[in-house]
Coordinates of C-alpha atoms in Angstrom, one line a residue:
M1365 CA 122.9 72.4 84.0
P1366 CA 123.1 75.9 82.5
E1367 CA 120.7 76.9 79.7
I1368 CA 122.0 75.6 76.4
K1369 CA 123.2 78.4 74.2
F1370 CA 121.9 79.0 70.7
Y1371 CA 123.7 80.5 67.7
N1372 CA 121.1 83.1 66.7
R1373 CA 118.6 83.5 69.5
A1374 CA 118.4 83.9 73.2
P1375 CA 118.8 80.7 75.4
V1376 CA 115.7 78.7 76.1
P1377 CA 115.2 75.8 78.5
M1378 CA 116.1 72.4 76.9
E1379 CA 114.5 69.1 77.9
M1380 CA 117.4 66.9 79.2
H1381 CA 115.4 63.8 78.5
K1382 CA 113.6 62.1 75.6
V1383 CA 110.0 61.0 75.6
K1384 CA 109.3 57.3 75.7
I1385 CA 105.7 57.1 76.8
V1386 CA 103.0 59.7 76.0
Q1387 CA 99.4 60.4 77.1
K1388 CA 96.8 61.9 74.8
L1389 CA 95.5 65.4 75.7
T1390 CA 92.2 66.9 74.7
L1391 CA 91.3 70.6 74.3
L1392 CA 87.5 70.9 74.8
P1393 CA 85.7 73.6 72.8
V1394 CA 85.3 76.8 74.7
K1395 CA 81.5 76.5 75.4
E1396 CA 82.1 73.0 76.9
R1397 CA 84.8 74.4 79.1
L1398 CA 82.3 77.0 80.4
Q1399 CA 79.8 74.2 81.2
K1400 CA 82.5 72.2 83.0
M1401 CA 83.5 75.2 85.0
Y1402 CA 79.9 75.7 86.2
E1403 CA 79.6 72.0 87.0
A1404 CA 82.8 72.2 89.1
G1405 CA 81.5 75.1 91.1
F1406 CA 84.3 77.4 89.8
N1407 CA 86.8 75.3 91.7
T1408 CA 89.6 73.9 89.6
F1409 CA 90.1 71.0 92.1
L1410 CA 86.7 69.7 91.1
L1411 CA 87.3 69.5 87.4
H1412 CA 87.7 66.1 85.8
N1413 CA 91.1 65.5 84.4
K1414 CA 89.7 64.3 81.1
D1415 CA 88.3 67.9 80.6
I1416 CA 91.7 69.6 81.1
F1417 CA 94.3 70.3 78.4
M1418 CA 97.2 71.6 80.5
D1419 CA 97.1 70.4 84.1
M1420 CA 99.2 72.9 86.1
L1421 CA 97.3 72.5 89.3
T1422 CA 100.2 71.0 91.2
D1423 CA 103.5 69.1 90.9
S1424 CA 102.3 66.7 93.7
G1425 CA 102.2 63.1 92.5
V1426 CA 102.1 64.0 88.8
N1427 CA 105.8 64.1 88.0
A1428 CA 107.0 61.9 85.2
M1429 CA 109.0 58.9 86.3
S1430 CA 112.2 58.0 84.5
D1431 CA 112.8 54.6 82.8
N1432 CA 115.0 53.6 85.8
M1433 CA 112.3 54.4 88.3
Q1434 CA 109.7 52.4 86.4
A1435 CA 112.1 49.5 86.1
A1436 CA 112.8 49.5 89.8
M1437 CA 109.1 49.0 90.6
L1438 CA 109.4 45.4 89.3
R1439 CA 111.7 44.4 92.2
A1440 CA 109.4 45.5 94.9
D1441 CA 109.1 43.2 98.0
D1442 CA 105.4 43.0 98.8
A1443 CA 105.8 41.8 102.4
Y1444 CA 103.4 43.4 104.8
A1445 CA 106.1 43.5 107.5
G1446 CA 109.8 43.6 107.1
S1447 CA 109.8 44.4 103.4
E1448 CA 113.3 44.6 101.9
T1449 CA 112.0 47.6 99.8
F1450 CA 111.7 49.6 103.1
Y1451 CA 115.2 48.8 104.1
R1452 CA 116.5 49.9 100.7
M1453 CA 114.6 53.1 101.0
Q1454 CA 115.9 53.7 104.6
Q1455 CA 119.5 53.0 103.5
K1456 CA 119.2 55.5 100.5
L1457 CA 117.7 58.2 102.7
E1458 CA 120.4 57.7 105.3
E1459 CA 123.0 57.9 102.6
I1460 CA 121.6 61.2 101.4
F1461 CA 120.6 62.9 104.7
G1462 CA 122.8 61.2 107.3
I1463 CA 119.8 60.3 109.5
S1464 CA 119.1 56.6 110.4
Y1465 CA 115.5 56.7 111.7
L1466 CA 112.7 56.7 109.2
L1467 CA 108.9 56.8 109.8
P1468 CA 107.2 56.1 106.4
T1469 CA 103.9 57.8 105.6
H1470 CA 101.6 57.9 102.6
Q1471 CA 102.3 61.6 101.8
G1472 CA 103.5 64.9 103.3
R1473 CA 100.3 65.9 105.1
A1474 CA 100.5 62.6 107.0
C1475 CA 103.9 63.7 108.2
E1476 CA 102.4 67.1 109.3
H1477 CA 99.6 65.3 111.1
I1478 CA 102.0 63.0 113.1
L1479 CA 104.4 65.8 114.0
S1480 CA 101.6 68.1 115.1
Q1481 CA 99.8 65.3 117.0
H1482 CA 102.9 64.5 119.0
L1483 CA 104.4 67.9 119.5
V1484 CA 101.7 70.6 119.5
K1485 CA 99.6 71.3 122.6
P1486 CA 96.9 73.9 123.1
G1487 CA 98.4 77.4 123.2
N1488 CA 101.7 76.3 121.6
C1489 CA 103.5 78.3 119.0
V1490 CA 105.2 77.0 115.8
I1491 CA 107.7 79.3 114.2
M1492 CA 107.8 79.2 110.4
N1493 CA 109.3 81.2 107.5
Y1494 CA 105.9 80.8 105.9
H1495 CA 103.0 78.3 106.3
F1496 CA 101.6 75.7 104.0
T1497 CA 97.9 75.2 104.1
T1498 CA 97.9 71.7 105.5
S1499 CA 100.8 72.3 107.9
K1500 CA 98.9 75.3 109.4
A1501 CA 95.6 73.4 109.6
H1502 CA 97.0 70.5 111.6
I1503 CA 98.5 72.9 114.1
T1504 CA 95.5 75.2 114.5
R1505 CA 93.2 72.1 114.8
L1506 CA 95.1 71.1 117.9
G1507 CA 94.9 74.6 119.5
G1508 CA 98.3 75.8 118.4
H1509 CA 99.1 78.9 116.4
V1510 CA 101.6 79.7 113.7
E1511 CA 104.0 82.7 113.7
E1512 CA 105.1 83.4 110.1
L1513 CA 108.4 85.3 110.2
V1514 CA 109.5 85.4 106.6
K1515 CA 111.4 88.6 105.8
D1516 CA 109.2 91.5 104.7
E1517 CA 110.8 91.6 101.3
G1518 CA 109.7 88.0 100.8
L1519 CA 106.1 89.2 100.4
V1520 CA 107.1 91.8 97.7
T1521 CA 106.0 90.0 94.6
K1522 CA 108.2 91.8 92.1
S1523 CA 111.9 91.9 93.0
N1524 CA 115.2 90.4 92.2
L1525 CA 116.1 89.0 95.6
P1526 CA 117.5 85.5 95.2
F1527 CA 116.2 84.0 98.5
K1528 CA 112.7 85.4 99.3
G1529 CA 112.0 82.5 101.5
N1530 CA 114.5 83.6 104.2
I1531 CA 113.2 83.9 107.7
D1532 CA 113.8 87.2 109.6
L1533 CA 116.3 86.4 112.3
D1534 CA 115.4 89.5 114.4
K1535 CA 111.7 88.4 114.3
V1536 CA 112.7 84.9 115.4
R1537 CA 114.5 86.3 118.5
A1538 CA 111.6 88.6 119.3
C1539 CA 109.1 85.7 118.9
I1540 CA 111.1 83.5 121.3
A1541 CA 111.3 86.3 123.8
K1542 CA 107.5 86.9 123.6
E1543 CA 106.3 83.3 123.6
G1544 CA 109.0 81.7 125.7
A1545 CA 111.1 78.9 124.4
D1546 CA 109.1 76.3 126.4
N1547 CA 105.9 77.3 124.5
I1548 CA 107.4 76.8 121.1
A1549 CA 106.7 73.3 119.8
Y1550 CA 109.2 73.5 117.1
M1551 CA 110.7 75.7 114.3
R1552 CA 109.6 74.7 110.8
L1553 CA 111.5 75.9 107.9
E1554 CA 110.1 75.2 104.4
A1555 CA 112.5 74.7 101.6
G1556 CA 110.9 76.4 98.6
T1557 CA 108.1 78.4 100.3
N1558 CA 105.1 77.1 98.4
L1559 CA 102.6 79.9 99.1
I1560 CA 104.8 82.9 98.2
G1561 CA 105.8 81.5 94.9
G1562 CA 108.1 78.6 95.5
Q1563 CA 110.8 81.0 96.7
P1564 CA 113.9 79.4 98.2
I1565 CA 115.6 79.9 101.5
S1566 CA 119.4 80.1 101.6
Y1567 CA 121.7 77.7 103.4
E1568 CA 123.2 80.6 105.4
N1569 CA 119.8 81.7 106.6
M1570 CA 118.8 78.1 107.5
K1571 CA 122.1 77.8 109.4
A1572 CA 121.6 81.0 111.3
A1573 CA 118.0 80.3 112.2
T1574 CA 118.6 76.8 113.5
E1575 CA 121.5 78.0 115.6
I1576 CA 119.1 80.5 117.3
A1577 CA 116.6 77.7 117.9
K1578 CA 119.2 75.3 119.3
E1579 CA 120.5 78.0 121.7
H1580 CA 117.0 78.0 123.2
G1581 CA 116.5 74.2 123.1
I1582 CA 113.8 74.4 120.3
L1583 CA 113.3 71.5 118.0
T1584 CA 114.2 72.2 114.4
V1585 CA 112.1 70.8 111.5
L1586 CA 112.7 71.0 107.8
D1587 CA 109.9 70.6 105.3
A1588 CA 111.9 69.1 102.4
S1589 CA 109.0 68.5 100.0
L1590 CA 110.3 71.2 97.6
L1591 CA 113.9 70.6 98.5
Q1592 CA 115.1 69.7 95.0
D1593 CA 114.2 73.1 93.6
N1594 CA 115.8 74.8 96.7
L1595 CA 119.0 72.8 96.2
Y1596 CA 119.2 74.1 92.6
F1597 CA 118.9 77.7 93.8
I1598 CA 121.4 77.3 96.6
K1599 CA 123.9 75.8 94.1
T1600 CA 123.3 78.5 91.5
R1601 CA 122.5 81.6 93.6
E1602 CA 124.6 81.2 96.8
D1603 CA 128.2 82.1 96.1
S1604 CA 129.7 79.9 98.8
M1605 CA 128.0 76.8 97.4
K1606 CA 128.8 77.1 93.7
D1607 CA 131.7 74.6 94.0
K1608 CA 129.8 72.0 96.0
T1609 CA 127.9 69.1 94.6
V1610 CA 124.1 68.8 95.1
A1611 CA 124.8 65.8 97.4
Q1612 CA 127.2 67.8 99.5
I1613 CA 124.7 70.7 99.8
T1614 CA 122.0 68.3 100.8
R1615 CA 124.0 66.8 103.6
M1616 CA 125.0 70.3 104.8
V1617 CA 121.4 71.3 104.9
A1618 CA 120.3 68.1 106.6
D1619 CA 122.9 68.4 109.3
L1620 CA 121.1 71.6 110.6
F1621 CA 117.9 69.9 111.5
D1622 CA 116.5 67.5 114.2
V1623 CA 113.7 66.3 112.0
I1624 CA 113.2 66.3 108.2
Y1625 CA 109.9 65.4 106.6
F1626 CA 108.9 65.3 102.9
S1627 CA 106.2 64.5 100.5
A1628 CA 107.7 62.1 97.9
R1629 CA 104.9 63.2 95.6
K1630 CA 107.2 66.1 95.1
F1631 CA 110.7 65.1 96.4
G1632 CA 111.5 61.8 94.8
F1633 CA 109.1 62.0 91.8
A1634 CA 106.8 59.3 93.0
R1635 CA 104.0 59.1 95.6
G1636 CA 104.7 58.7 99.3
G1637 CA 106.3 60.5 102.2
G1638 CA 108.4 60.1 105.3
I1639 CA 109.8 61.6 108.5
L1640 CA 113.5 61.4 109.3
V1641 CA 114.2 61.7 113.0
R1642 CA 117.7 62.2 114.4
D1643 CA 116.9 61.4 118.0
E1644 CA 116.2 57.7 118.8
T1645 CA 113.9 58.6 121.7
L1646 CA 111.7 60.9 119.7
F1647 CA 111.6 58.3 116.9
H1648 CA 110.2 55.7 119.2
E1649 CA 107.7 58.1 120.7
M1650 CA 106.2 58.6 117.3
E1651 CA 106.3 55.0 116.0
D1652 CA 102.7 54.3 117.3
Y1653 CA 101.3 57.0 115.1
I1654 CA 102.5 55.1 112.0
T1655 CA 100.8 51.9 113.0
M1656 CA 97.7 53.7 114.1
F1657 CA 97.1 56.0 111.2
E1658 CA 99.3 54.9 108.2
G1659 CA 100.1 51.2 108.2
F1660 CA 103.0 49.0 109.4
L1661 CA 106.4 50.5 110.1
T1662 CA 107.9 49.1 106.9
Y1663 CA 105.4 50.6 104.4
G1664 CA 103.5 53.4 106.1
G1665 CA 100.5 53.4 103.8
M1666 CA 102.6 53.4 100.6
S1667 CA 102.7 51.0 97.8
V1668 CA 106.1 49.2 97.9
K1669 CA 106.3 49.6 94.1
E1670 CA 106.1 53.4 94.6
M1671 CA 108.8 53.1 97.3
E1672 CA 111.2 51.4 94.9
A1673 CA 110.6 54.1 92.4
M1674 CA 111.2 56.7 95.1
I1675 CA 114.6 55.2 95.9
V1676 CA 115.7 55.8 92.4
G1677 CA 114.0 59.2 92.4
F1678 CA 116.0 60.3 95.5
E1679 CA 119.2 59.4 93.7
E1680 CA 118.1 61.3 90.6
T1681 CA 117.4 64.3 92.8
M1682 CA 121.2 64.5 93.5
D1683 CA 121.7 65.1 89.7
L1684 CA 121.9 68.8 88.8
D1685 CA 120.8 68.0 85.2
V1686 CA 117.6 66.6 86.6
I1687 CA 116.7 69.2 89.2
S1688 CA 117.5 72.1 86.9
Q1689 CA 114.7 71.3 84.5
G1690 CA 111.8 72.6 86.6
P1691 CA 113.4 75.9 87.6
Q1692 CA 114.6 76.6 84.1
F1693 CA 111.2 76.1 82.5
I1694 CA 109.6 78.2 85.2
A1695 CA 112.2 81.0 84.8
H1696 CA 111.5 81.0 81.0
C1697 CA 107.7 81.3 81.6
V1698 CA 108.1 84.0 84.2
R1699 CA 110.6 86.0 82.0
E1700 CA 108.4 85.9 79.0
L1701 CA 105.2 86.9 80.8
D1702 CA 107.1 89.6 82.6
R1703 CA 108.4 90.9 79.3
L1704 CA 104.8 91.0 78.0
G1705 CA 103.7 93.1 80.9
V1706 CA 101.9 90.5 82.9
P1707 CA 102.4 91.0 86.7
M1708 CA 104.4 88.0 87.9
V1709 CA 106.2 86.9 91.1
T1710 CA 109.8 87.5 90.4
P1711 CA 112.4 86.1 90.3
G1712 CA 110.9 82.8 89.2
G1713 CA 111.1 80.3 92.0
G1714 CA 110.5 76.5 92.1
L1715 CA 107.3 74.6 91.8
G1716 CA 105.6 76.9 89.2
A1717 CA 105.2 80.3 87.7
H1718 CA 103.1 82.6 89.8
I1719 CA 100.8 85.3 88.5
D1720 CA 100.2 88.3 90.8
A1721 CA 96.4 88.1 90.8
R1722 CA 96.0 91.1 93.2
E1723 CA 97.6 93.3 90.5
V1724 CA 96.1 91.6 87.5
V1725 CA 92.4 91.9 88.7
S1726 CA 92.8 94.8 91.1
H1727 CA 89.2 95.7 90.4
I1728 CA 87.9 92.5 92.2
P1729 CA 87.4 93.0 96.0
A1730 CA 89.6 90.7 98.1
E1731 CA 86.4 89.1 99.6
Q1732 CA 85.4 88.0 96.1
Y1733 CA 88.6 85.9 95.7
P1734 CA 90.6 87.6 92.9
A1735 CA 93.0 84.6 92.4
G1736 CA 90.1 82.2 92.4
S1737 CA 88.4 84.2 89.7
L1738 CA 91.6 84.5 87.6
V1739 CA 92.3 80.7 87.8
A1740 CA 88.8 79.9 86.7
A1741 CA 89.1 82.4 83.8
L1742 CA 92.4 80.8 82.7
Y1743 CA 90.6 77.4 82.4
L1744 CA 87.9 79.0 80.3
C1745 CA 90.4 80.7 78.0
G1746 CA 92.8 77.8 77.4
G1747 CA 91.8 74.6 79.2
I1748 CA 94.6 75.3 81.6
R1749 CA 94.1 74.3 85.2
G1750 CA 96.1 76.3 87.7
M1751 CA 95.7 76.7 91.4
E1752 CA 94.4 79.6 93.5
R1753 CA 96.9 80.6 96.2
G1754 CA 95.4 83.5 98.1
T1755 CA 92.5 84.4 100.3
L1756 CA 90.4 81.4 99.1
S1757 CA 93.1 79.1 100.5
E1758 CA 93.0 80.8 103.9
E1759 CA 90.6 79.9 106.7
R1760 CA 88.1 82.5 108.0
N1761 CA 88.9 84.5 111.2
P1762 CA 87.1 83.3 114.4
D1763 CA 84.5 86.0 114.0
G1764 CA 83.6 84.7 110.5
T1765 CA 85.3 87.5 108.5
E1766 CA 87.7 86.8 105.7
H1767 CA 91.4 86.4 106.6
I1768 CA 92.9 88.4 103.6
A1769 CA 96.0 86.6 102.4
S1770 CA 99.4 88.3 102.4
V1771 CA 99.7 87.5 98.7
E1772 CA 97.1 86.7 96.1
M1773 CA 98.5 84.5 93.3
V1774 CA 97.6 82.0 90.6
R1775 CA 100.1 79.2 90.5
L1776 CA 101.0 77.5 87.2
A1777 CA 102.8 74.4 88.4
F1778 CA 105.4 72.7 86.3
P1779 CA 105.4 69.0 87.1
R1780 CA 108.9 67.6 86.5
R1781 CA 109.7 66.3 83.1
V1782 CA 106.0 66.6 81.9
F1783 CA 105.6 69.6 79.7
T1784 CA 107.4 70.6 76.5
L1785 CA 108.6 74.1 75.5
S1786 CA 105.8 74.4 72.9
Q1787 CA 103.2 73.7 75.6
T1788 CA 104.8 76.3 77.8
E1789 CA 104.6 78.8 74.9
Y1790 CA 100.9 78.1 74.6
V1791 CA 100.4 78.9 78.3
I1792 CA 102.3 82.1 77.9
D1793 CA 100.1 83.1 74.9
R1794 CA 96.8 82.4 76.7
V1795 CA 97.9 84.1 79.9
K1796 CA 98.8 87.2 77.9
W1797 CA 95.4 87.2 76.1
L1798 CA 93.7 86.9 79.5
Y1799 CA 95.7 89.8 80.9
D1800 CA 94.7 92.0 78.0
H1801 CA 91.1 91.2 78.7
R1802 CA 91.3 91.3 82.5
H1803 CA 88.6 93.9 82.8
L1804 CA 86.0 91.3 81.8
I1805 CA 86.8 89.1 84.8
G1806 CA 84.5 89.4 87.9
G1807 CA 84.4 88.0 91.4
L1808 CA 83.1 84.8 93.0
R1809 CA 81.1 83.9 96.1
F1810 CA 80.7 80.6 98.0
V1811 CA 77.6 78.5 97.6
H1812 CA 79.1 75.6 99.6
E1813 CA 81.9 76.5 102.0
P1814 CA 83.6 73.7 104.1
K1815 CA 84.9 74.9 107.5
T1816 CA 88.4 73.5 106.9
L1817 CA 90.6 73.6 103.8
R1818 CA 87.7 75.0 101.9
F1819 CA 89.7 75.5 98.7
F1820 CA 89.8 71.7 98.1
T1821 CA 86.0 71.0 97.9
G1822 CA 84.2 74.3 98.2
K1823 CA 81.9 75.4 95.4
L1824 CA 81.4 78.9 94.2
E1825 CA 79.5 80.9 91.6
P1826 CA 80.2 84.1 89.7
V1827 CA 78.8 87.3 91.1
S1828 CA 77.7 88.3 87.6
D1829 CA 77.6 87.0 84.0
W1830 CA 81.3 87.8 83.5
P1831 CA 82.2 84.2 82.4
E1832 CA 79.8 84.5 79.4
K1833 CA 81.2 87.9 78.4
L1834 CA 84.7 86.6 78.7
M1835 CA 83.8 83.7 76.4
E1836 CA 82.3 86.0 73.8
A1837 CA 85.6 87.9 73.6
Y1838 CA 87.6 84.7 73.4
I1839 CA 85.5 83.2 70.6
A1840 CA 85.8 86.5 68.7
D1841 CA 89.6 86.1 68.7
F1842 CA 90.1 82.3 68.6
G1843 CA 86.8 80.7 67.4
A1844 CA 84.4 78.4 69.2
D1845 CA 86.4 75.2 68.7
Q1846 CA 89.4 76.4 70.8

């Protein structure tokens, strides 16, 4: 769906839905937000949802369901084994992706766990365009290592390249030559590379990369969790795809891969996940992991009510009007902030708008988590919960030193069909104010640091009294009640 044109102003994203159910939001006074931030250890994951005004932490499991999705939940078959709901879900996924074998799981990281558990041995390499935190953690936990081979320009935050998630084909060939094909567990391509700004990968790049893998007998895996955004970008940015439907593009992408897994907390608008396996032998080899870790083979740890909603959500994902909403709102947010001088990751990708924290708070040392500081400051200055995507989200090197992230960003996720344009404008306003007062933001240090995935549950503290000084400036401009 193109942006709707206006008679006397520039186009803006238009909600292609009407609101039927609402949830009340509360904006705590600024001093209460400061208190809540201290209580949460300056980790936005540890904030209570009731204390948040705009929750832009993630799009995972917080997308709005359509009326048809909610209605479908009423027909769920609650059988422990042999649920008809499962077979409807399997049939819908086969219709969309052309793959018959489905292993249901409770969410995306469960898919990563099962794939890694079965395929990764100590010393193995997994080729990726770029890693996701949980996908990498599962591999390294088993003694494997990840080779991130995204093109160099994918890590340049400000550009106009349409497919910054593309994998470097020369690097792929060099990696195979170095590692040996037998030592490569699989090639994982992520549609909508999460950690570099939700940036898409083109169909042509996926096709070329998987052809190289197949030449060497390497299993090809697609992380389709953010596929819906990537489909929109392929349709609108890749010339050879402009005349194809979303469903046609989806099948063309699917045909390139041996395995496709997804988090339906993103893809499908509900809460669940699954692994689609093309080869029957590989499917049966992984069946036991479902019954051991997830549940029976016809529910995989999911609520069958959610599964029924997902079935409708998968179908809605084939509708361009539906999948255009997230990217268009994100593009508007990115364009406006970029126009106001705020360093942003451009062009706008999927998932959310991404602030270049390394540029915004360049005075904060990398070891003091610039993106973590900026995301905490954003909550203080607007009740907006974003997510740190930088060094804080990495794991330390074996010698205990910090592994400095390639990019240092704050992600402002746009859950599908949740926020209005006026709420988006509020976010733009508060981010601009914070940028103009960026010199007041200081660093953070750990007071409780988990060994694995520390960004989820770790607690930090400011290295100075910068939060109090920032609040003084905010109150001077907006008053204490906002």
